Coordinates of C-alpha atoms and ligand atoms in Angstrom, one line a residue:
X1 CA -23.8 8.2 13.0
X2 CA -23.9 5.2 10.9
X3 CA -27.0 3.2 11.7
X4 CA -25.7 -0.4 13.6
X5 CA -26.7 -3.1 11.5
X6 CA -26.9 -7.0 12.6
X7 CA -23.5 -8.5 13.2
X8 CA -22.6 -11.5 10.4
X9 CA -20.2 -13.0 11.6
X10 CA -19.3 -15.0 8.8
X11 CA -19.4 -12.9 5.8
X12 CA -16.5 -12.9 3.5
X13 CA -13.0 -11.0 4.4
X14 CA -13.5 -7.1 2.0
X15 CA -10.2 -6.2 0.5
X16 CA -9.7 -3.0 -0.8
X17 CA -6.6 -3.8 -2.9
X18 CA -7.6 -5.1 -6.3
X19 CA -9.8 -2.8 -8.0
X20 CA -7.1 -2.3 -10.5
X21 CA -6.9 -6.0 -11.8
X22 CA -9.9 -5.5 -13.8
X23 CA -10.3 -9.9 -14.4
X24 CA -11.4 -10.2 -10.7
X25 CA -13.1 -6.9 -10.8
X26 CA -16.8 -8.6 -11.3
X27 CA -16.4 -11.3 -8.7
X28 CA -19.1 -11.0 -6.1
X29 CA -16.5 -9.9 -3.3
X30 CA -15.7 -6.9 -5.1
X31 CA -19.5 -6.1 -6.2
X32 CA -20.7 -6.7 -2.2
X33 CA -17.2 -4.1 -1.6
X34 CA -18.6 -1.5 -3.6
X35 CA -22.4 -1.9 -2.4
X36 CA -21.7 -1.9 1.3
X37 CA -19.5 1.2 0.9
X38 CA -21.8 3.0 -1.0
X39 CA -24.7 2.6 1.3
X40 CA -22.5 3.7 4.2
X41 CA -24.7 6.9 5.4
X42 CA -21.7 9.4 6.1
X43 CA -20.4 8.6 2.5
X44 CA -23.7 9.2 1.2
X45 CA -23.8 12.6 2.7
X46 CA -20.6 13.4 0.8
X47 CA -22.3 12.3 -2.0
X48 CA -25.2 14.5 -1.8
X49 CA -22.8 17.2 -1.1
X50 CA -21.3 16.7 -4.3
X51 CA -24.4 16.8 -6.4
X52 CA -25.2 19.9 -4.8
X53 CA -21.8 21.6 -5.4
X54 CA -21.7 20.9 -8.9
X55 CA -24.7 21.7 -9.2
X56 CA -26.2 18.8 -10.8
X57 CA -29.5 18.7 -11.9
X58 CA -31.8 18.2 -15.4
X59 CA -30.6 19.2 -18.3
X60 CA -26.6 18.9 -17.3
X61 CA -24.4 16.8 -18.9
X62 CA -22.6 14.3 -16.6
X63 CA -19.2 12.0 -16.3
X64 CA -18.7 9.7 -14.0
X65 CA -15.2 8.7 -13.9
X66 CA -14.2 5.0 -12.2
X67 CA -18.2 4.8 -12.1
X68 CA -18.0 0.7 -10.9
X69 CA -21.2 -0.8 -12.0
X70 CA -22.9 2.7 -11.8
X71 CA -24.4 2.4 -8.0
X72 CA -24.2 6.3 -8.1
X73 CA -24.3 7.0 -11.9
X74 CA -27.9 5.5 -12.1
X75 CA -29.2 8.6 -9.2
X76 CA -27.3 11.0 -11.4
X77 CA -28.9 10.2 -14.7
X78 CA -32.6 11.0 -12.3
X79 CA -31.3 14.1 -11.5
X80 CA -30.4 15.1 -14.7
X81 CA -33.6 14.4 -16.5
X82 CA -35.3 15.0 -18.4
X83 CA -32.5 16.3 -20.9
X84 CA -29.4 16.0 -19.6
X85 CA -27.2 13.0 -20.3
X86 CA -25.2 11.7 -17.8
X87 CA -21.8 8.9 -19.2
X88 CA -20.1 6.7 -16.9
X89 CA -16.8 5.2 -17.7
X90 CA -14.7 2.7 -16.4
X91 CA -12.0 0.2 -17.1
X92 CA -13.6 -3.1 -16.2
X93 CA -15.3 -4.2 -19.0
X94 CA -17.3 -6.6 -16.6
X95 CA -18.2 -3.7 -14.1
X96 CA -19.3 -1.5 -17.6
X97 CA -21.5 -4.4 -18.6
X98 CA -22.7 -4.9 -15.3
X99 CA -24.0 -1.1 -15.3
X100 CA -25.5 -1.6 -18.5
X101 CA -27.3 -4.2 -17.1
X102 CA -28.3 -2.2 -14.5
X103 CA -29.6 1.0 -16.3
X104 CA -31.6 -1.3 -19.1
X105 CA -33.6 -3.1 -15.7
X106 CA -33.5 1.0 -14.1
X107 CA -35.4 1.9 -17.5
X108 CA -32.4 4.8 -17.3
X109 CA -30.6 5.8 -20.5
X110 CA -26.7 6.2 -19.5
X111 CA -23.8 5.7 -21.9
X112 CA -21.6 3.5 -20.1
X113 CA -18.1 2.8 -22.0
X114 CA -14.8 0.9 -21.2
X115 CA -12.0 3.4 -21.0
X116 CA -8.7 4.7 -18.7
X117 CA -9.5 7.2 -16.4
X118 CA -6.2 8.4 -17.3
X119 CA -6.7 9.0 -21.4
X120 CA -10.6 9.7 -21.4
X121 CA -12.2 9.2 -24.9
X122 CA -13.9 12.5 -25.1
X123 CA -13.1 15.8 -26.7
X124 CA -12.4 18.9 -25.1
X125 CA -15.4 20.8 -23.0
X126 CA -17.8 18.1 -23.0
X127 CA -19.2 17.6 -20.1
X128 CA -20.7 20.1 -17.7
X129 CA -19.8 18.4 -14.6
X130 CA -17.5 15.7 -13.8
X131 CA -16.9 13.5 -11.1
X132 CA -14.5 10.9 -9.7
X133 CA -14.7 8.8 -6.4
X134 CA -12.3 6.3 -4.9
X135 CA -10.6 6.1 -8.2
X136 CA -7.8 8.1 -8.0
X137 CA -6.1 6.4 -5.2
X138 CA -5.8 3.9 -7.5
X139 CA -3.9 5.0 -10.5
X140 CA -0.9 5.2 -11.5
X141 CA -1.1 8.8 -12.8
X142 CA -3.2 10.6 -10.8
X143 CA -2.3 14.6 -12.1
X144 CA -2.5 13.1 -15.9
X145 CA -6.4 11.6 -14.6
X146 CA -7.2 15.1 -12.9
X147 CA -5.7 16.7 -16.0
X148 CA -8.5 14.5 -17.8
X149 CA -10.6 15.5 -16.0
X150 CA -10.2 19.5 -16.4
X151 CA -9.8 19.2 -20.1
X152 CA -13.0 17.3 -20.7
X153 CA -15.0 19.7 -18.5
X154 CA -16.2 22.8 -20.1
X155 CA -15.2 26.4 -19.0
X156 CA -17.1 27.2 -16.1
X157 CA -18.0 23.5 -15.3
X158 CA -17.5 21.9 -12.2
X159 CA -15.2 18.6 -10.9
X160 CA -16.1 17.0 -7.8
X161 CA -13.2 14.5 -6.5
X162 CA -14.6 12.3 -3.2
X163 CA -11.3 9.9 -2.0
X164 CA -10.2 8.9 1.7
X165 CA -7.0 9.0 3.8
X166 CA -5.7 5.7 4.5
X167 CA -4.0 7.0 7.3
X168 CA -7.2 8.0 8.8
X169 CA -8.2 4.3 9.4
X170 CA -9.3 3.6 12.8
X171 CA -10.6 0.4 14.8
X172 CA -10.9 -0.3 18.1
X173 CA -8.8 -3.2 18.6
X174 CA -7.1 -2.6 22.3
X175 CA -3.3 -3.2 21.8
X176 CA -2.3 0.1 20.3
X177 CA 1.1 -0.9 19.4
X178 CA -0.6 -4.0 17.1
X179 CA -2.7 -1.9 15.6
X180 CA -0.1 0.9 14.3
X181 CA 1.4 -1.8 13.0
X182 CA -1.4 -3.3 11.1
X183 CA -3.3 -0.3 10.2
X184 CA 0.1 1.5 8.6
X185 CA 1.1 -2.0 6.7
X186 CA -2.9 -1.6 4.9
X187 CA -2.4 2.1 4.5
X188 CA 1.2 1.5 2.2
X189 CA -0.1 -1.3 0.5
X190 CA -3.9 -0.9 -0.1
X191 CA -3.7 1.4 -2.6
X192 CA -1.1 3.1 -4.8
X193 CA -1.7 6.2 -3.8
X194 CA -2.8 5.9 -0.1
X195 CA -2.7 9.9 1.1
X196 CA -3.1 11.6 -2.2
X197 CA -5.8 14.3 -0.9
X198 CA -3.3 15.9 1.5
X199 CA -1.9 17.4 -2.0
X200 CA -5.1 17.2 -4.1
X201 CA -6.4 21.1 -3.1
X202 CA -3.1 22.7 -4.3
X203 CA -3.2 20.0 -7.6
X204 CA -6.7 21.9 -8.3
X205 CA -5.3 25.3 -7.8
X206 CA -2.0 24.8 -9.4
X207 CA -3.9 23.7 -12.9
X208 CA -6.0 27.4 -12.3
X209 CA -9.5 25.8 -11.4
X210 CA -11.5 28.0 -8.9
X211 CA -13.9 27.9 -6.4
X212 CA -11.9 25.8 -4.7
X213 CA -13.5 23.8 -1.7
X214 CA -13.1 21.0 0.7
X215 CA -15.2 19.4 2.7
X216 CA -14.5 16.1 4.7
X217 CA -16.4 12.9 7.1
X218 CA -15.2 10.5 9.3
X219 CA -17.5 7.6 8.0
X220 CA -18.0 4.9 9.9
X221 CA -18.6 1.5 9.0
X222 CA -21.2 -0.8 9.3
X223 CA -20.5 -3.4 11.9
X224 CA -20.3 -5.8 9.2
X225 CA -17.9 -3.7 6.8
X226 CA -15.9 -3.4 9.7
X227 CA -15.8 -6.9 10.3
X228 CA -15.0 -8.0 7.0
X229 CA -12.4 -5.2 6.3
X230 CA -10.4 -5.1 9.3
X231 CA -10.7 -8.8 9.9
X232 CA -8.8 -9.3 6.8
X233 CA -6.1 -7.0 7.1
X234 CA -4.3 -8.4 10.2
X235 CA -3.7 -11.6 8.4
X236 CA -2.6 -9.4 5.7
X237 CA -0.2 -8.1 7.4
X238 CA 1.3 -10.9 9.3
X239 CA 1.1 -12.8 6.1
X240 CA 4.0 -9.6 4.2
X241 CA 5.6 -10.4 8.1
X242 CA 4.8 -6.5 8.9
X243 CA 3.6 -8.1 12.3
X244 CA 4.3 -11.8 13.5
X245 CA 1.8 -14.9 12.8
X246 CA 0.6 -15.2 16.3
X247 CA -0.5 -11.7 16.6
X248 CA -1.7 -11.4 13.1
X249 CA -4.5 -14.5 15.3
X250 CA -4.6 -12.7 17.8
X251 CA -6.1 -9.2 15.7
X252 CA -8.3 -11.6 13.6
X253 CA -9.4 -13.1 17.2
X254 CA -10.2 -9.5 18.8
X255 CA -11.9 -8.5 15.6
X256 CA -14.0 -11.4 15.5
X257 CA -15.2 -11.1 19.0
X258 CA -15.9 -7.4 18.9
X259 CA -18.2 -8.4 16.2
X260 CA -20.0 -11.0 17.6
X261 CA -20.5 -8.7 20.5
X262 CA -21.7 -5.8 18.8
X263 CA -18.8 -3.7 19.4
X264 CA -16.5 -3.2 16.6
X265 CA -15.9 0.0 15.6
X266 CA -14.4 1.3 12.7
X267 CA -14.1 4.3 10.3
X268 CA -12.2 5.9 7.8
X269 CA -11.8 9.8 6.7
X270 CA -12.8 10.9 3.7
X271 CA -12.9 14.0 1.6
X272 CA -14.6 15.9 -1.0
X273 CA -13.0 18.8 -3.1
X274 CA -14.8 20.8 -5.9
X275 CA -14.1 23.4 -8.0
X276 CA -15.0 25.2 -11.1
X277 CA -13.1 24.8 -14.3
X278 CA -11.7 28.6 -15.7
X279 CA -12.2 30.1 -18.8
X280 CA -8.6 28.8 -20.0
X281 CA -7.4 25.6 -18.7
X282 CA -3.6 24.6 -17.9
X283 CA -2.1 22.6 -20.3
X284 CA -2.6 19.1 -19.2
X285 CA 0.4 17.4 -17.8
Ligands
SAM1 C1 -13.5 1.8 -5.2 S1 -14.5 1.5 -7.1 C2 -14.8 2.7 -6.9 C3 -16.2 3.1 -8.0 C4 -17.3 4.1 -8.0 N1 -16.5 5.2 -8.2 C5 -18.0 3.7 -6.4 O1 -18.1 4.9 -5.7 O2 -18.9 2.4 -6.5 C6 -12.4 2.1 -8.2 C7 -13.0 1.9 -9.3 O3 -12.0 2.5 -10.2 C8 -12.3 1.6 -11.5 N2 -10.3 2.3 -12.0 C9 -9.4 1.6 -11.8 N3 -8.7 2.2 -12.5 C10 -8.6 2.9 -13.3 C11 -8.6 3.7 -14.3 N4 -7.3 3.5 -14.9 N5 -9.5 3.7 -14.9 C12 -11.0 4.1 -15.0 N6 -11.5 3.5 -14.3 C13 -10.7 2.7 -13.3 C14 -12.3 0.3 -10.8 O4 -12.7 -0.9 -12.1 C15 -12.9 0.3 -10.3 O5 -14.3 0.3 -10.8

Protein backbone atom coordinates (compact mmCIF):
# COMPACT_ATOMS: atom_id res chain seq x y z
CA UNK A 1 0.00 0.00 0.00
CA UNK A 2 1.06 3.58 -0.59
CA UNK A 3 1.95 5.40 2.59
CA UNK A 4 -0.73 7.95 3.53
CA UNK A 5 0.51 11.53 3.58
CA UNK A 6 -0.74 14.69 5.23
CA UNK A 7 -3.62 16.24 3.26
CA UNK A 8 -2.96 19.66 1.73
CA UNK A 9 -6.45 20.85 0.70
CA UNK A 10 -5.30 23.93 -1.22
CA UNK A 11 -2.75 22.29 -3.53
CA UNK A 12 -3.31 23.17 -7.23
CA UNK A 13 -5.12 20.71 -9.53
CA UNK A 14 -3.00 18.32 -11.58
CA UNK A 15 -4.04 17.42 -15.12
CA UNK A 16 -2.52 14.70 -17.27
CA UNK A 17 -3.89 16.13 -20.52
CA UNK A 18 -1.15 18.40 -21.74
CA UNK A 19 2.14 16.53 -21.73
CA UNK A 20 2.26 16.87 -25.51
CA UNK A 21 2.01 20.67 -25.22
CA UNK A 22 5.71 21.29 -24.88
CA UNK A 23 5.37 25.05 -24.42
CA UNK A 24 3.87 24.40 -21.01
CA UNK A 25 5.91 21.40 -19.94
CA UNK A 26 8.26 23.33 -17.66
CA UNK A 27 5.46 24.98 -15.70
CA UNK A 28 5.55 24.05 -12.07
CA UNK A 29 2.30 22.02 -12.09
CA UNK A 30 3.75 19.64 -14.71
CA UNK A 31 6.96 19.26 -12.78
CA UNK A 32 4.95 18.75 -9.61
CA UNK A 33 2.81 16.10 -11.33
CA UNK A 34 5.85 14.15 -12.54
CA UNK A 35 7.49 14.30 -9.12
CA UNK A 36 4.28 13.19 -7.39
CA UNK A 37 3.71 10.22 -9.72
CA UNK A 38 7.37 9.24 -9.63
CA UNK A 39 7.21 9.04 -5.83
CA UNK A 40 4.25 6.63 -5.67
CA UNK A 41 5.55 3.45 -4.00
CA UNK A 42 3.62 1.02 -6.23
CA UNK A 43 4.85 2.77 -9.39
CA UNK A 44 8.36 2.63 -7.95
CA UNK A 45 7.94 -1.14 -7.70
CA UNK A 46 7.34 -1.32 -11.45
CA UNK A 47 10.39 0.88 -12.14
CA UNK A 48 12.57 -1.45 -10.04
CA UNK A 49 11.11 -4.48 -11.83
CA UNK A 50 11.82 -2.80 -15.18
CA UNK A 51 15.47 -2.26 -14.20
CA UNK A 52 15.79 -5.87 -13.01
CA UNK A 53 14.12 -7.41 -16.05
CA UNK A 54 16.27 -5.37 -18.45
CA UNK A 55 19.47 -6.22 -16.50
CA UNK A 56 20.24 -2.52 -16.16
CA UNK A 57 23.63 -2.47 -14.44
CA UNK A 58 27.29 -1.47 -14.82
CA UNK A 59 28.48 -1.09 -18.39
CA UNK A 60 25.05 -0.97 -20.05
CA UNK A 61 24.12 1.59 -22.71
CA UNK A 62 20.59 2.70 -21.79
CA UNK A 63 18.05 4.96 -23.54
CA UNK A 64 15.15 6.56 -21.63
CA UNK A 65 12.54 7.68 -24.20
CA UNK A 66 10.22 10.52 -23.09
CA UNK A 67 12.49 10.99 -20.09
CA UNK A 68 10.82 14.18 -18.82
CA UNK A 69 13.37 16.00 -16.68
CA UNK A 70 15.18 12.79 -15.87
CA UNK A 71 13.78 11.54 -12.56
CA UNK A 72 14.36 7.88 -13.50
CA UNK A 73 17.12 8.65 -16.02
CA UNK A 74 19.45 9.88 -13.28
CA UNK A 75 18.83 6.69 -11.27
CA UNK A 76 19.75 4.65 -14.35
CA UNK A 77 22.96 6.68 -14.73
CA UNK A 78 24.01 5.70 -11.22
CA UNK A 79 23.25 2.04 -11.96
CA UNK A 80 25.34 1.78 -15.16
CA UNK A 81 28.41 3.55 -13.70
CA UNK A 82 31.32 3.52 -14.06
CA UNK A 83 31.61 2.41 -17.67
CA UNK A 84 28.00 2.45 -18.92
CA UNK A 85 26.19 5.32 -20.64
CA UNK A 86 22.67 6.71 -20.32
CA UNK A 87 20.83 8.85 -22.86
CA UNK A 88 17.50 10.58 -22.22
CA UNK A 89 15.34 11.98 -25.01
CA UNK A 90 12.21 14.14 -24.71
CA UNK A 91 10.16 16.35 -27.02
CA UNK A 92 10.15 19.15 -24.44
CA UNK A 93 13.25 21.32 -24.71
CA UNK A 94 12.29 22.84 -21.36
CA UNK A 95 12.34 19.41 -19.71
CA UNK A 96 15.65 18.57 -21.41
CA UNK A 97 17.17 21.81 -20.07
CA UNK A 98 15.93 20.98 -16.57
CA UNK A 99 17.24 17.39 -16.89
CA UNK A 100 20.68 18.71 -17.85
CA UNK A 101 20.62 21.07 -14.86
CA UNK A 102 19.69 18.24 -12.49
CA UNK A 103 22.37 15.92 -13.92
CA UNK A 104 25.03 18.60 -13.51
CA UNK A 105 23.87 19.26 -9.95
CA UNK A 106 24.10 15.51 -9.19
CA UNK A 107 27.52 15.25 -10.86
CA UNK A 108 26.18 12.67 -13.33
CA UNK A 109 27.24 12.36 -16.96
CA UNK A 110 24.01 11.82 -18.93
CA UNK A 111 23.39 12.69 -22.56
CA UNK A 112 20.03 14.51 -22.62
CA UNK A 113 18.81 15.28 -26.14
CA UNK A 114 15.63 16.92 -27.44
CA UNK A 115 13.77 14.75 -29.94
CA UNK A 116 10.70 12.78 -30.95
CA UNK A 117 10.07 9.22 -29.75
CA UNK A 118 8.53 8.50 -33.15
CA UNK A 119 11.74 9.42 -35.01
CA UNK A 120 14.71 8.67 -32.78
CA UNK A 121 17.97 10.37 -33.84
CA UNK A 122 20.14 7.29 -33.17
CA UNK A 123 21.60 4.61 -35.47
CA UNK A 124 20.28 1.04 -35.41
CA UNK A 125 21.41 -1.23 -32.53
CA UNK A 126 22.84 1.63 -30.41
CA UNK A 127 21.57 0.59 -26.98
CA UNK A 128 21.54 -2.51 -24.75
CA UNK A 129 18.41 -1.33 -22.96
CA UNK A 130 15.61 0.97 -24.11
CA UNK A 131 12.75 2.10 -21.88
CA UNK A 132 9.72 4.37 -22.12
CA UNK A 133 7.47 5.27 -19.18
CA UNK A 134 4.10 7.04 -19.54
CA UNK A 135 4.95 8.25 -23.04
CA UNK A 136 3.22 6.02 -25.63
CA UNK A 137 -0.21 7.05 -24.32
CA UNK A 138 0.50 10.61 -25.54
CA UNK A 139 1.72 9.79 -29.04
CA UNK A 140 -0.13 10.07 -32.35
CA UNK A 141 1.84 7.10 -33.70
CA UNK A 142 2.71 4.78 -30.81
CA UNK A 143 3.40 1.89 -33.22
CA UNK A 144 6.00 4.06 -34.93
CA UNK A 145 7.64 4.76 -31.54
CA UNK A 146 7.61 1.03 -30.75
CA UNK A 147 9.34 0.33 -34.06
CA UNK A 148 11.92 2.97 -33.21
CA UNK A 149 12.55 1.47 -29.75
CA UNK A 150 13.20 -1.89 -31.41
CA UNK A 151 15.37 -0.38 -34.15
CA UNK A 152 17.79 1.39 -31.80
CA UNK A 153 18.09 -1.59 -29.42
CA UNK A 154 20.79 -4.12 -30.31
CA UNK A 155 19.84 -7.75 -31.03
CA UNK A 156 19.53 -9.49 -27.67
CA UNK A 157 18.95 -6.13 -25.98
CA UNK A 158 15.99 -5.50 -23.71
CA UNK A 159 13.00 -3.17 -23.88
CA UNK A 160 10.80 -1.98 -20.98
CA UNK A 161 7.56 -0.03 -21.32
CA UNK A 162 5.43 1.26 -18.42
CA UNK A 163 1.98 2.67 -19.25
CA UNK A 164 -1.39 3.04 -17.46
CA UNK A 165 -4.84 1.92 -18.57
CA UNK A 166 -7.07 4.96 -18.09
CA UNK A 167 -10.21 2.82 -17.80
CA UNK A 168 -8.88 1.46 -14.49
CA UNK A 169 -9.12 4.79 -12.66
CA UNK A 170 -10.82 4.33 -9.26
CA UNK A 171 -12.01 6.86 -6.69
CA UNK A 172 -14.28 6.53 -3.64
CA UNK A 173 -16.89 9.16 -4.57
CA UNK A 174 -20.16 7.54 -3.46
CA UNK A 175 -22.45 8.23 -6.46
CA UNK A 176 -21.56 5.33 -8.79
CA UNK A 177 -23.31 6.79 -11.85
CA UNK A 178 -21.49 10.10 -11.41
CA UNK A 179 -18.18 8.27 -10.94
CA UNK A 180 -18.78 6.30 -14.15
CA UNK A 181 -19.59 9.48 -16.10
CA UNK A 182 -16.60 11.47 -14.84
CA UNK A 183 -14.08 8.64 -15.18
CA UNK A 184 -15.35 7.73 -18.66
CA UNK A 185 -14.94 11.37 -19.72
CA UNK A 186 -11.43 11.44 -18.26
CA UNK A 187 -10.45 8.15 -19.99
CA UNK A 188 -11.81 9.37 -23.32
CA UNK A 189 -10.16 12.81 -23.23
CA UNK A 190 -7.03 12.73 -21.04
CA UNK A 191 -4.60 11.17 -23.49
CA UNK A 192 -4.44 10.06 -27.13
CA UNK A 193 -4.23 6.31 -26.36
CA UNK A 194 -5.96 5.67 -23.02
CA UNK A 195 -6.27 1.88 -23.48
CA UNK A 196 -3.07 1.22 -25.43
CA UNK A 197 -1.73 -1.32 -22.93
CA UNK A 198 -4.36 -3.85 -23.94
CA UNK A 199 -2.71 -4.46 -27.34
CA UNK A 200 0.90 -3.92 -26.35
CA UNK A 201 1.79 -7.55 -25.64
CA UNK A 202 0.43 -8.52 -29.07
CA UNK A 203 2.31 -5.65 -30.73
CA UNK A 204 5.58 -6.81 -29.18
CA UNK A 205 4.97 -10.40 -30.31
CA UNK A 206 3.98 -9.25 -33.81
CA UNK A 207 7.34 -7.47 -34.09
CA UNK A 208 9.13 -10.73 -33.30
CA UNK A 209 10.23 -9.80 -29.80
CA UNK A 210 10.80 -12.69 -27.42
CA UNK A 211 10.65 -13.24 -23.63
CA UNK A 212 7.63 -10.95 -23.53
CA UNK A 213 6.54 -10.55 -19.90
CA UNK A 214 3.71 -8.44 -18.49
CA UNK A 215 3.35 -7.25 -14.92
CA UNK A 216 1.03 -4.76 -13.28
CA UNK A 217 0.35 -2.75 -10.16
CA UNK A 218 -2.83 -1.04 -9.08
CA UNK A 219 -1.04 2.20 -8.18
CA UNK A 220 -2.61 3.86 -5.14
CA UNK A 221 -2.34 7.66 -5.16
CA UNK A 222 -0.98 9.68 -2.27
CA UNK A 223 -3.74 11.71 -0.57
CA UNK A 224 -2.59 15.00 -2.09
CA UNK A 225 -2.14 13.61 -5.60
CA UNK A 226 -5.60 11.98 -5.43
CA UNK A 227 -7.12 15.34 -4.42
CA UNK A 228 -5.24 17.28 -7.10
CA UNK A 229 -6.00 14.80 -9.86
CA UNK A 230 -9.51 13.54 -9.08
CA UNK A 231 -10.59 16.97 -7.81
CA UNK A 232 -9.96 18.49 -11.24
CA UNK A 233 -11.55 15.89 -13.50
CA UNK A 234 -15.15 16.52 -12.29
CA UNK A 235 -14.90 20.18 -13.26
CA UNK A 236 -13.41 19.17 -16.63
CA UNK A 237 -16.33 16.80 -17.25
CA UNK A 238 -18.82 19.56 -16.35
CA UNK A 239 -17.08 22.12 -18.58
CA UNK A 240 -17.25 19.64 -21.47
CA UNK A 241 -20.94 18.96 -20.82
CA UNK A 242 -20.42 15.29 -19.91
CA UNK A 243 -22.15 15.98 -16.57
CA UNK A 244 -24.20 18.98 -15.53
CA UNK A 245 -22.74 21.90 -13.58
CA UNK A 246 -24.46 20.97 -10.31
CA UNK A 247 -22.97 17.46 -10.48
CA UNK A 248 -19.59 19.02 -11.20
CA UNK A 249 -19.82 21.12 -8.03
CA UNK A 250 -21.04 18.09 -6.05
CA UNK A 251 -18.07 16.06 -7.32
CA UNK A 252 -15.55 18.73 -6.33
CA UNK A 253 -17.13 19.23 -2.90
CA UNK A 254 -17.16 15.46 -2.27
CA UNK A 255 -13.49 15.02 -3.23
CA UNK A 256 -12.51 18.03 -1.10
CA UNK A 257 -14.48 16.73 1.92
CA UNK A 258 -12.98 13.22 1.62
CA UNK A 259 -9.52 14.75 1.38
CA UNK A 260 -10.10 17.05 4.37
CA UNK A 261 -11.15 14.03 6.44
CA UNK A 262 -8.17 11.98 5.17
CA UNK A 263 -10.60 9.46 3.62
CA UNK A 264 -9.96 10.04 -0.10
CA UNK A 265 -8.93 6.91 -2.02
CA UNK A 266 -7.78 6.92 -5.62
CA UNK A 267 -5.83 4.48 -7.80
CA UNK A 268 -5.04 3.57 -11.41
CA UNK A 269 -3.67 0.40 -13.02
CA UNK A 270 -0.17 0.50 -14.52
CA UNK A 271 1.45 -2.22 -16.64
CA UNK A 272 5.08 -3.10 -17.27
CA UNK A 273 6.01 -4.87 -20.52
CA UNK A 274 9.51 -6.26 -20.99
CA UNK A 275 10.86 -8.08 -24.04
CA UNK A 276 14.04 -9.09 -25.86
CA UNK A 277 14.94 -7.83 -29.34
CA UNK A 278 15.59 -10.82 -31.62
CA UNK A 279 18.70 -11.12 -33.85
CA UNK A 280 16.81 -9.99 -36.95
CA UNK A 281 13.97 -7.61 -36.08
CA UNK A 282 10.82 -7.10 -38.14
CA UNK A 283 10.94 -4.10 -40.44
CA UNK A 284 9.74 -0.86 -38.83
CA UNK A 285 6.14 0.08 -39.60
C1 LIG B 1 3.95 11.82 -18.21
S1 LIG B 1 5.49 12.41 -18.77
C2 LIG B 1 6.59 11.07 -18.28
C3 LIG B 1 8.03 11.51 -18.13
C4 LIG B 1 8.99 10.46 -17.59
N1 LIG B 1 9.01 9.27 -18.44
C5 LIG B 1 8.64 10.10 -16.19
O1 LIG B 1 8.24 8.95 -15.96
O2 LIG B 1 8.82 10.94 -15.28
C6 LIG B 1 5.41 12.23 -20.54
C7 LIG B 1 6.65 12.76 -21.23
O3 LIG B 1 6.59 12.42 -22.62
C8 LIG B 1 7.13 13.53 -23.34
N2 LIG B 1 6.67 13.42 -24.72
C9 LIG B 1 5.43 13.67 -25.22
N3 LIG B 1 5.41 13.45 -26.55
C10 LIG B 1 6.67 13.05 -26.90
C11 LIG B 1 7.28 12.66 -28.13
N4 LIG B 1 6.61 12.66 -29.29
N5 LIG B 1 8.59 12.30 -28.12
C12 LIG B 1 9.31 12.33 -26.96
N6 LIG B 1 8.77 12.67 -25.77
C13 LIG B 1 7.47 13.03 -25.73
C14 LIG B 1 6.63 14.74 -22.58
O4 LIG B 1 7.37 15.91 -22.89
C15 LIG B 1 6.83 14.27 -21.14
O5 LIG B 1 8.11 14.56 -20.65
